[in-house]
PDB file of C-alpha atoms and ligand atoms in Angstrom:
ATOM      1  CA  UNK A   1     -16.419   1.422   8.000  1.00  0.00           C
ATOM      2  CA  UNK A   2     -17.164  -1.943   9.769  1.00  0.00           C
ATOM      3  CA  UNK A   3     -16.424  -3.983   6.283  1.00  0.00           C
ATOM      4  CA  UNK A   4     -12.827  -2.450   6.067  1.00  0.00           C
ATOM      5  CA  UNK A   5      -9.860  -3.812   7.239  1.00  0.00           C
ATOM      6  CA  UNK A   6      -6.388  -1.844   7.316  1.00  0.00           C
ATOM      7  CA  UNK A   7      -3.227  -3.878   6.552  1.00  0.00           C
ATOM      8  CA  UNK A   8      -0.147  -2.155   7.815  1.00  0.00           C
ATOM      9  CA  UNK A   9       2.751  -3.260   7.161  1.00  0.00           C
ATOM     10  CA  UNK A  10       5.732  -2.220   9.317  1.00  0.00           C
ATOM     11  CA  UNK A  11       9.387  -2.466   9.591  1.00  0.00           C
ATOM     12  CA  UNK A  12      11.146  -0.391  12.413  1.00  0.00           C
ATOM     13  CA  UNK A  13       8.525   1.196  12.874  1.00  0.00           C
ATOM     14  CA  UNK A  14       8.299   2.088  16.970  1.00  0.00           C
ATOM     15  CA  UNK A  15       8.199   6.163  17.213  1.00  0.00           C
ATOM     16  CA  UNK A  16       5.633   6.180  14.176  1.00  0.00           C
ATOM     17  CA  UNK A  17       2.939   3.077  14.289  1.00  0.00           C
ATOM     18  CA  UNK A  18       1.875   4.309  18.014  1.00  0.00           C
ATOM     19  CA  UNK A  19       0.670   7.193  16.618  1.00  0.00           C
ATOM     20  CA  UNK A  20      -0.939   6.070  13.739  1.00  0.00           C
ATOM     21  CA  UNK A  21      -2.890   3.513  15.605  1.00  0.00           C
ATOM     22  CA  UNK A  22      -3.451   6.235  18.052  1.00  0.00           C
ATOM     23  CA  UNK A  23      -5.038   8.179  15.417  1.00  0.00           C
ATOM     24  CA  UNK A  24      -6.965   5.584  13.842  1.00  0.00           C
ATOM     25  CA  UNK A  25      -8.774   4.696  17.203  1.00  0.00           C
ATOM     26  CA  UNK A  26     -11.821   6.879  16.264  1.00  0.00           C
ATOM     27  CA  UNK A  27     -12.717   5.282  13.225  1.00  0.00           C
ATOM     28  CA  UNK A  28     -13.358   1.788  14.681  1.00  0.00           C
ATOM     29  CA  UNK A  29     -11.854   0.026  11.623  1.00  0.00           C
ATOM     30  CA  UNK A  30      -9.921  -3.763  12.007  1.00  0.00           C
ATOM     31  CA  UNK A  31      -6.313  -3.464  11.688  1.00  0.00           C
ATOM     32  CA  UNK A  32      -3.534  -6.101  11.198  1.00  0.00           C
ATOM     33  CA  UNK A  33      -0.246  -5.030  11.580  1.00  0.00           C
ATOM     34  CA  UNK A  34       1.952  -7.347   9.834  1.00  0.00           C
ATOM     35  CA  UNK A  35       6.144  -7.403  10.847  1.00  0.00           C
ATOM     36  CA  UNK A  36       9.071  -9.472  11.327  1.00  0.00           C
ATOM     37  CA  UNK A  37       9.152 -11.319  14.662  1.00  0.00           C
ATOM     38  CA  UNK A  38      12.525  -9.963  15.452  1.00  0.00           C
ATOM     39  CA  UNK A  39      10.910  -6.479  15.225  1.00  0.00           C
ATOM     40  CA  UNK A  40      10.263  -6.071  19.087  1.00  0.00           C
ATOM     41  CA  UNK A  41      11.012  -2.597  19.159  1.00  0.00           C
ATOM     42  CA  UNK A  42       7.519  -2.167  17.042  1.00  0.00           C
ATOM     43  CA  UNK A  43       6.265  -5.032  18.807  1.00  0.00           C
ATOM     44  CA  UNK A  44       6.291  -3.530  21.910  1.00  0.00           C
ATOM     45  CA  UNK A  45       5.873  -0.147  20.646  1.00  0.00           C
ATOM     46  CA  UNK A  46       1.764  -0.840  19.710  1.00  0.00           C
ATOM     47  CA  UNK A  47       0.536  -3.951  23.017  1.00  0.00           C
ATOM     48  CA  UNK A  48      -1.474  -1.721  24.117  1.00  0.00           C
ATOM     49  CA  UNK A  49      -3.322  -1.151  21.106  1.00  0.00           C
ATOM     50  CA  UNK A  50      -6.666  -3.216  19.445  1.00  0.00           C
ATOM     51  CA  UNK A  51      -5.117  -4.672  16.585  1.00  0.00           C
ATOM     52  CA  UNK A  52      -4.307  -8.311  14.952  1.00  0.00           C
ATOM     53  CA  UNK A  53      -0.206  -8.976  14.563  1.00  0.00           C
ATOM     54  CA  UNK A  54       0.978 -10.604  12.300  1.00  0.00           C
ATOM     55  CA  UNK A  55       4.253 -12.230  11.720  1.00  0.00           C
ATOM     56  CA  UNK A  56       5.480 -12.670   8.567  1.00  0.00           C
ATOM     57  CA  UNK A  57       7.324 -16.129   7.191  1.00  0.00           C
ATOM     58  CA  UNK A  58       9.624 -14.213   4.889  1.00  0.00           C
ATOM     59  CA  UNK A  59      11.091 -10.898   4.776  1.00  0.00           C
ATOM     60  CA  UNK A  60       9.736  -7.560   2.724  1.00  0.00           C
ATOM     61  CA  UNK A  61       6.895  -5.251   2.125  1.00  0.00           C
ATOM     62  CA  UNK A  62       5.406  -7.115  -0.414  1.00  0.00           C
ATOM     63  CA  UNK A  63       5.692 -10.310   1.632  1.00  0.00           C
ATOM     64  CA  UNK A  64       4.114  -8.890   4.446  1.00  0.00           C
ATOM     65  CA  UNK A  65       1.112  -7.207   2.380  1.00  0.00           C
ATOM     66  CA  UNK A  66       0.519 -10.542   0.728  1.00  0.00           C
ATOM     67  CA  UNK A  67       0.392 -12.357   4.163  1.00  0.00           C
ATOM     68  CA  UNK A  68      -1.183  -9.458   5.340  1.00  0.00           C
ATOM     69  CA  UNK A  69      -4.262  -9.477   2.681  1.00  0.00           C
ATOM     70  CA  UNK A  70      -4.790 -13.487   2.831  1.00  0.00           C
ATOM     71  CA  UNK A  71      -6.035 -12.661   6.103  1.00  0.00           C
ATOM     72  CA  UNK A  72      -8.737 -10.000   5.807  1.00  0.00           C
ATOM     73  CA  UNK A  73     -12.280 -10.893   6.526  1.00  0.00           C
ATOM     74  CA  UNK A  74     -14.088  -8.149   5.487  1.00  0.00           C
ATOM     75  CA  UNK A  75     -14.951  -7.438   2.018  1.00  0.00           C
ATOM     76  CA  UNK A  76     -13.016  -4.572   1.621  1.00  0.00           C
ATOM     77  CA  UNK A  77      -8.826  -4.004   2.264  1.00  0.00           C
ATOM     78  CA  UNK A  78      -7.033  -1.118   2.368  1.00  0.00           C
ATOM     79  CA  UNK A  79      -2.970  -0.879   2.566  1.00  0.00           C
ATOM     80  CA  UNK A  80      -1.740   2.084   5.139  1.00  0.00           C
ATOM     81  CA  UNK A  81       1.404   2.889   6.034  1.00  0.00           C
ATOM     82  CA  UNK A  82       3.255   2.760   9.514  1.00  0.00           C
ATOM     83  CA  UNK A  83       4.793   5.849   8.833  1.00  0.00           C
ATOM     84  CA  UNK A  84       1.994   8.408   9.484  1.00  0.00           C
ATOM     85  CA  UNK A  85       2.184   9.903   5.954  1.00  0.00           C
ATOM     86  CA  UNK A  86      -1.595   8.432   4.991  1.00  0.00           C
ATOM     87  CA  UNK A  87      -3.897  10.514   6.745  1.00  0.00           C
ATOM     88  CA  UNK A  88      -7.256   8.085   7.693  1.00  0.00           C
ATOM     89  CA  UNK A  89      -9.948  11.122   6.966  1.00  0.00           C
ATOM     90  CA  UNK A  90      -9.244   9.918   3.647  1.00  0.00           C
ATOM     91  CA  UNK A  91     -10.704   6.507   4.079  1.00  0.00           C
ATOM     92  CA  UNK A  92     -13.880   7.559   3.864  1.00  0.00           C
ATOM     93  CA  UNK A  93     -13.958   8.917   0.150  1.00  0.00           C
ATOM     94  CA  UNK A  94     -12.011   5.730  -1.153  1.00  0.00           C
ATOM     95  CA  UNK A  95     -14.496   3.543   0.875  1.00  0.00           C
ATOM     96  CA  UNK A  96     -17.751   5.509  -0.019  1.00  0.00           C
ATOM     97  CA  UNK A  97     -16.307   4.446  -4.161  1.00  0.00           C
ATOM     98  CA  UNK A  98     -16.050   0.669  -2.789  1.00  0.00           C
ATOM     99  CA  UNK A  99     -19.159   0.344  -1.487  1.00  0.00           C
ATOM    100  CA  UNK A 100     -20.975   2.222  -4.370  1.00  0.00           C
ATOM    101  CA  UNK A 101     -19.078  -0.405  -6.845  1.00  0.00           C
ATOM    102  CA  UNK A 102     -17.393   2.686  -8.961  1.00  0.00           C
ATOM    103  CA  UNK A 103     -14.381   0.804  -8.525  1.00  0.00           C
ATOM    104  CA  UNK A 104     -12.930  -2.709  -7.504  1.00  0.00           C
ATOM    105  CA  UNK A 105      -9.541  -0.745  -7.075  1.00  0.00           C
ATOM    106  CA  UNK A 106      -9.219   2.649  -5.763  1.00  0.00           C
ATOM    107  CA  UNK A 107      -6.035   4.271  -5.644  1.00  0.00           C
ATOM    108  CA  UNK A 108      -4.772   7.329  -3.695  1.00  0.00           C
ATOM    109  CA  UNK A 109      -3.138   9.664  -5.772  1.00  0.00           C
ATOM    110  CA  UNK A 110      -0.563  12.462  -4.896  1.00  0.00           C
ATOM    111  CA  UNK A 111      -0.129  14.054  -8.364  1.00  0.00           C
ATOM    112  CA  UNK A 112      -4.131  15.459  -9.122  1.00  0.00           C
ATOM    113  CA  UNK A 113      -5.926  18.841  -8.746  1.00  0.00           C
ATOM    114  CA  UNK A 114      -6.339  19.214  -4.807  1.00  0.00           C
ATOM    115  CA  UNK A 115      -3.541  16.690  -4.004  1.00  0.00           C
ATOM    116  CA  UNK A 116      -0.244  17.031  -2.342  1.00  0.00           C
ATOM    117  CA  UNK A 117       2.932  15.160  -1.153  1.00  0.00           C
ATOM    118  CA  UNK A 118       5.566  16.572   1.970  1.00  0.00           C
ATOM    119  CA  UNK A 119       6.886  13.218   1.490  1.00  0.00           C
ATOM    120  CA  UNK A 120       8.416  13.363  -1.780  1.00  0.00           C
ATOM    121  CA  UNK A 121      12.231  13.433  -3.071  1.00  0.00           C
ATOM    122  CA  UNK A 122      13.026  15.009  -6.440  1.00  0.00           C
ATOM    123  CA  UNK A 123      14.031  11.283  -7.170  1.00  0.00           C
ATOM    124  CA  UNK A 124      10.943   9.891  -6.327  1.00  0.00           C
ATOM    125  CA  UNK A 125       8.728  12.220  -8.008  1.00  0.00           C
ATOM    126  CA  UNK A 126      10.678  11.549 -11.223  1.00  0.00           C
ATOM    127  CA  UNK A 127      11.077   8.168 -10.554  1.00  0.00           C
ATOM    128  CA  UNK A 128       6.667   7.624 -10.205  1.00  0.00           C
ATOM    129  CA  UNK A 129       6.463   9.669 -13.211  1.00  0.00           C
ATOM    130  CA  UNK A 130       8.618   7.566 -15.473  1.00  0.00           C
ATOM    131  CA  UNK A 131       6.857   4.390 -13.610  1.00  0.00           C
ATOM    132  CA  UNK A 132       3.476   5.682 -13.989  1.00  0.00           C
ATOM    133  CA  UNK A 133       3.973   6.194 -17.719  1.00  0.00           C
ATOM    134  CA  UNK A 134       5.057   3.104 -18.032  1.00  0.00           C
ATOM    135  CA  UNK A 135       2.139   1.362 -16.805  1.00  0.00           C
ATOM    136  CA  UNK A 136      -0.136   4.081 -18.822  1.00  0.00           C
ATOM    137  CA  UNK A 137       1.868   3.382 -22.366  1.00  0.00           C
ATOM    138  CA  UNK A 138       2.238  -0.875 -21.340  1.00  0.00           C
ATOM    139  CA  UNK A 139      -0.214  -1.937 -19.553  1.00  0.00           C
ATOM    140  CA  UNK A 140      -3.355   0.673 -19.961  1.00  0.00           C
ATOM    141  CA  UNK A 141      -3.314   1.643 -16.289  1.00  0.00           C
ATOM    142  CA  UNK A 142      -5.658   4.636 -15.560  1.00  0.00           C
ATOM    143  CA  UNK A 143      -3.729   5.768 -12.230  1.00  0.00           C
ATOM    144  CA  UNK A 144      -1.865   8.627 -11.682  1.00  0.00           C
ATOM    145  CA  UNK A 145       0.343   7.795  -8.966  1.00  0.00           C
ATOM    146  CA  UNK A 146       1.627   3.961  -9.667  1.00  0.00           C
ATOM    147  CA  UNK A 147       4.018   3.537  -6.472  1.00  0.00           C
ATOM    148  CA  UNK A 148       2.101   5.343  -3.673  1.00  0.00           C
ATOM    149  CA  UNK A 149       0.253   1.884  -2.806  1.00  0.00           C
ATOM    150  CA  UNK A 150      -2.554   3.581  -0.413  1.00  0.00           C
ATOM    151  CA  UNK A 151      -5.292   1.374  -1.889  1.00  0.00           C
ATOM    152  CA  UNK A 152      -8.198   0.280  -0.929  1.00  0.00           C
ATOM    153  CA  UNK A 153      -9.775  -2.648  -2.646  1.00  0.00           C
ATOM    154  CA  UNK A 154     -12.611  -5.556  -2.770  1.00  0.00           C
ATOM    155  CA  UNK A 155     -10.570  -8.574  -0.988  1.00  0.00           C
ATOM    156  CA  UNK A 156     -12.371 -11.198  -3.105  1.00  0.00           C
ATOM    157  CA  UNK A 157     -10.664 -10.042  -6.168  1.00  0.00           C
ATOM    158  CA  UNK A 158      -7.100  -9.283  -4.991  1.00  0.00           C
ATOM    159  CA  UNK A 159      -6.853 -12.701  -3.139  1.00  0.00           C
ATOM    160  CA  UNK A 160      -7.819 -14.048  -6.833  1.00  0.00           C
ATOM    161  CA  UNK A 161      -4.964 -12.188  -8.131  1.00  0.00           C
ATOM    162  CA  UNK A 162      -1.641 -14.425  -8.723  1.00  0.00           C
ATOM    163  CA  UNK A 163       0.701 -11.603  -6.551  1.00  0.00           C
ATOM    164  CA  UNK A 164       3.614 -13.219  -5.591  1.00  0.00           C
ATOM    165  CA  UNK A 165       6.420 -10.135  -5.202  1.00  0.00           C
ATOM    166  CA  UNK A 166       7.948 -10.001  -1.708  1.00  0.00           C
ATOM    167  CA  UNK A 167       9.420  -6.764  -2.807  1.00  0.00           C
ATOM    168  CA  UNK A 168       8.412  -3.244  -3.417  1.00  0.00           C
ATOM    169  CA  UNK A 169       7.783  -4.542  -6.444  1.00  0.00           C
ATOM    170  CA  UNK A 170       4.166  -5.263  -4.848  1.00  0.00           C
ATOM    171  CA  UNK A 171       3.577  -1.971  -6.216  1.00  0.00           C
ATOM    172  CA  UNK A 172       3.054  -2.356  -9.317  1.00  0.00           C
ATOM    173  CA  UNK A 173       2.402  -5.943  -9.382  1.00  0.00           C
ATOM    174  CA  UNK A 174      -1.278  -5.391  -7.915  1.00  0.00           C
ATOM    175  CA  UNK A 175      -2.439  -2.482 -10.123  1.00  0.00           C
ATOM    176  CA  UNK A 176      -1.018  -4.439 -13.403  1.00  0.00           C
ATOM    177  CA  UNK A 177      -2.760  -7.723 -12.322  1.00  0.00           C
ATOM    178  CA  UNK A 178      -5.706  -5.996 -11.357  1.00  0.00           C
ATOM    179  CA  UNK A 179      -6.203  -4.241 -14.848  1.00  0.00           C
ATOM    180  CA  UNK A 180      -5.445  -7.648 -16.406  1.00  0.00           C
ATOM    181  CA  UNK A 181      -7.992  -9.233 -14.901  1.00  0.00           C
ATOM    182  CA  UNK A 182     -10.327  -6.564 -15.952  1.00  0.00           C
ATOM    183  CA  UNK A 183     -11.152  -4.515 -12.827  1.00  0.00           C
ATOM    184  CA  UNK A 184     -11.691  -1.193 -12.453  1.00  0.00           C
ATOM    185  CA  UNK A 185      -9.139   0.801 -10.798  1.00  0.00           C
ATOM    186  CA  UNK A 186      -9.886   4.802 -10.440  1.00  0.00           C
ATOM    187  CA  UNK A 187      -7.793   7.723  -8.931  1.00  0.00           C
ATOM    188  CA  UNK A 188      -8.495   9.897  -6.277  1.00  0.00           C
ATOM    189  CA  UNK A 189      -6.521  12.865  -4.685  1.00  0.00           C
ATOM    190  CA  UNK A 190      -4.642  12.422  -1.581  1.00  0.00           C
ATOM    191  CA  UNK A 191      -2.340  14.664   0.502  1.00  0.00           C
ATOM    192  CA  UNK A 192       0.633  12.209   1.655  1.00  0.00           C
ATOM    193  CA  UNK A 193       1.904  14.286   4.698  1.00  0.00           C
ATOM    194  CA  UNK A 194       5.793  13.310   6.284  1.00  0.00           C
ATOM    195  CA  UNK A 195       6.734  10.346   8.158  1.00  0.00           C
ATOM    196  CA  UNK A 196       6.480  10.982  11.507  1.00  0.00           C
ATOM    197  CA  UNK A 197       9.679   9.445  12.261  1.00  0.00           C
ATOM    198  CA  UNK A 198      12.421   7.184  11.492  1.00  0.00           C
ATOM    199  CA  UNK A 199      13.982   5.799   8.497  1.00  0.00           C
ATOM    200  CA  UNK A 200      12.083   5.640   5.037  1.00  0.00           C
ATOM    201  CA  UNK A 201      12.883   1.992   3.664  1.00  0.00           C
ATOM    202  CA  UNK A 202      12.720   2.125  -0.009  1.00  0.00           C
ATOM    203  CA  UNK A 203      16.107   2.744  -1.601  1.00  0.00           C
ATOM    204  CA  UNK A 204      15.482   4.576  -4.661  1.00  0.00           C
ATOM    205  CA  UNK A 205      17.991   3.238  -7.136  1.00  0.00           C
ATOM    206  CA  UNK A 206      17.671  -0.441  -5.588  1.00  0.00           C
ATOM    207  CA  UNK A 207      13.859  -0.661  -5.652  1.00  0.00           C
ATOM    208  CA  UNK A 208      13.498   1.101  -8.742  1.00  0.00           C
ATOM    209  CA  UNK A 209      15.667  -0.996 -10.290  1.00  0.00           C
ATOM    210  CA  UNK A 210      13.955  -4.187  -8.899  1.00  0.00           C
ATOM    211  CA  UNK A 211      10.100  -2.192  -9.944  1.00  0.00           C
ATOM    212  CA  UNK A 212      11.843  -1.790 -13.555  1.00  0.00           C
ATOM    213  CA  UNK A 213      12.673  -5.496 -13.984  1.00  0.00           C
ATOM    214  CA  UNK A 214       9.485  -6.912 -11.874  1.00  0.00           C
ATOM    215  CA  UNK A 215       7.405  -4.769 -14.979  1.00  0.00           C
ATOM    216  CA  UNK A 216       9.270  -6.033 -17.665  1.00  0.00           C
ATOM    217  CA  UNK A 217       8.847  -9.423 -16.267  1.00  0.00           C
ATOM    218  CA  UNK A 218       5.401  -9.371 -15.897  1.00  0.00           C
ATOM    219  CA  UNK A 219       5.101  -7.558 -19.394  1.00  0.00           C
ATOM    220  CA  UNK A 220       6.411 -10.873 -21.366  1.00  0.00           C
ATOM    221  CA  UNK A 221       4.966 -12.981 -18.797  1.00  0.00           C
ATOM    222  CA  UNK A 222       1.246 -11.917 -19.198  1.00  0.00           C
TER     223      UNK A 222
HETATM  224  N1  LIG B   1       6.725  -5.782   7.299  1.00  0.00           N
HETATM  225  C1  LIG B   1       7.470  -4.964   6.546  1.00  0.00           C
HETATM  226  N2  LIG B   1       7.113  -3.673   6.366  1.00  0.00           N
HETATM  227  C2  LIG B   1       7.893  -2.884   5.591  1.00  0.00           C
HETATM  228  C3  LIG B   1       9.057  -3.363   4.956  1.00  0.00           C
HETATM  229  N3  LIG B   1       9.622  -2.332   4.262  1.00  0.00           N
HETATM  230  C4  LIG B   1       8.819  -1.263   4.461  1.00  0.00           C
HETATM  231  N4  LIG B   1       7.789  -1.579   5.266  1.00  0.00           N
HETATM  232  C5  LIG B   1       6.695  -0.695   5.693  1.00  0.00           C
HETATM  233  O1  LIG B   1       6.037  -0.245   4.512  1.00  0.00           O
HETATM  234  C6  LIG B   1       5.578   1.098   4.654  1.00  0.00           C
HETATM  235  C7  LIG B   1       6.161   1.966   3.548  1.00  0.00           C
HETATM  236  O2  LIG B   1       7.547   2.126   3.742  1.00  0.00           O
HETATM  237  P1  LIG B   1       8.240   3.554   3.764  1.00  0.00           P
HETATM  238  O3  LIG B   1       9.597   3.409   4.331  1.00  0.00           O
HETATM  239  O4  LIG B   1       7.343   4.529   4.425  1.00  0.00           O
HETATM  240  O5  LIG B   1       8.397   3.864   2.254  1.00  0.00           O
HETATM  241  P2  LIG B   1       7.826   5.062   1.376  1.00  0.00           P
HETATM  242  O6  LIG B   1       6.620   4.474   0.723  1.00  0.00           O
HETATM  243  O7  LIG B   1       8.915   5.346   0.415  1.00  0.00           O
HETATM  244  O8  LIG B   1       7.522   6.198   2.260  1.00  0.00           O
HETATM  245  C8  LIG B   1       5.971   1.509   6.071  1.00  0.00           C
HETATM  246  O9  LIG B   1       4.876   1.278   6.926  1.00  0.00           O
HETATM  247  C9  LIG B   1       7.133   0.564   6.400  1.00  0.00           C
HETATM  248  O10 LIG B   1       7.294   0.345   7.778  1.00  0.00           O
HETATM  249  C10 LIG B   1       9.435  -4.746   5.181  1.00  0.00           C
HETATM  250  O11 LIG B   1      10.432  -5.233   4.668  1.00  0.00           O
HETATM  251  N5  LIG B   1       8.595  -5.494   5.967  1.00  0.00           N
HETATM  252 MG1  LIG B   2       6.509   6.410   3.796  1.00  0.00          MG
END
């Protein structure tokens, strides 16, 4: 997978990202791992490991995907999480669409036949089915799992995208400008195992609130 480049982005992240990059060693991918400066903890958590760091200029996970993505120079992104719960054996399937062009977008999916989360809340299940209707019903999106975010994309047409949330918000920001400008975006299954460890960072009721006004906003503004 030698035109693929990871983007992780990380926040507090020093018991988990070690042993995803550990993990990912055998699949000789690029990597940039993009944080806050003031994150040494993760900083000096992964030295030892062949990636790109990046710092990001403002704060939050959109902010650091955006910054994160500008810098890819393959032809092909994907976002992964530095929590362990995306496992990299499925790389392969979603890259394999890519490079076949079935897709300029393909998504990971937790809710299809052969698919599985160990990560999920009884709030956030409900919470990314109400979201993932609402990008079925208002913007056409053919996805079945709107705020997962393990996507893996052609870089050409996301950097041509106008993203600009800094926020979770990211989420739904890419698929919905993505189907706007006419890409394809397809599903396929994925098993989203636990975090190895630490916090999780999205507050349900704070984010969601801030996904439900970011797609209302884009709704009237597109
Ligand atoms: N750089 C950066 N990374 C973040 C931020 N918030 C979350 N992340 C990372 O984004 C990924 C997803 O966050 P996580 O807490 O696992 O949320 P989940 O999707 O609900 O499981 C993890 O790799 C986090 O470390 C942030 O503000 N800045
Ligand atoms: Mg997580």
């Amino acid at each position: 997978m030698e035109n693929l480049t990871l983007v992780i982005p990380a926040k507090n992240e020093k018991e988990s990202l070690p042993n995803v990059l550990n993990e990912l060693k055998k699949y000789n991918l690029n990597i940039i791992v993009v944080l806050e400066k003031e994150d040494l903890d993760t900083i000096n958590s992964i030295k030892e490991y062949n990636c790109k760091i990046l710092y990001q200029i403002n704060k939050g996970y959109g902010d650091a995907l955006l910054q994160g993505i500008r810098n890819v120079k393959t032809n092909f992104f994907c976002v992964f999480n530095a929590d362990g719960s995306f496992n990299p054996v499925e790389l392969q399937n979603m890259y394999d669409h890519a490079l076949k062009g079935n897709a300029d977008f393909i998504f990971g999916s937790r809710y299809m036949n052969g698919a599985l989360s160990e990560d999920d809340t009884i709030i956030t299940f409900i919470g990314n089915k109400i979201f993932t209707f609402i990008g079925k019903v208002f913007f056409s999106l053919p996805i079945s799992d709107i705020l997962y975010t393990f996507v893996l994309g052609n870089t050409q047409k996301v950097n041509k995208l106008q993203l600009e949330e800094k926020s979770f918000s990211f989420c739904v920001e890419l698929p919905i400008l993505a189907k706007k400008s006419n890409h394809k975006l397809i599903s396929v299954p994925s098993h989203e195992r636990m975090r190895i460890a630490g916090k999780k960072k999205v507050n349900a009721f704070k984010d969601g609130f801030l996904i439900l006004i970011s797609m209302i906003k884009i709704y009237f503004k597109y």
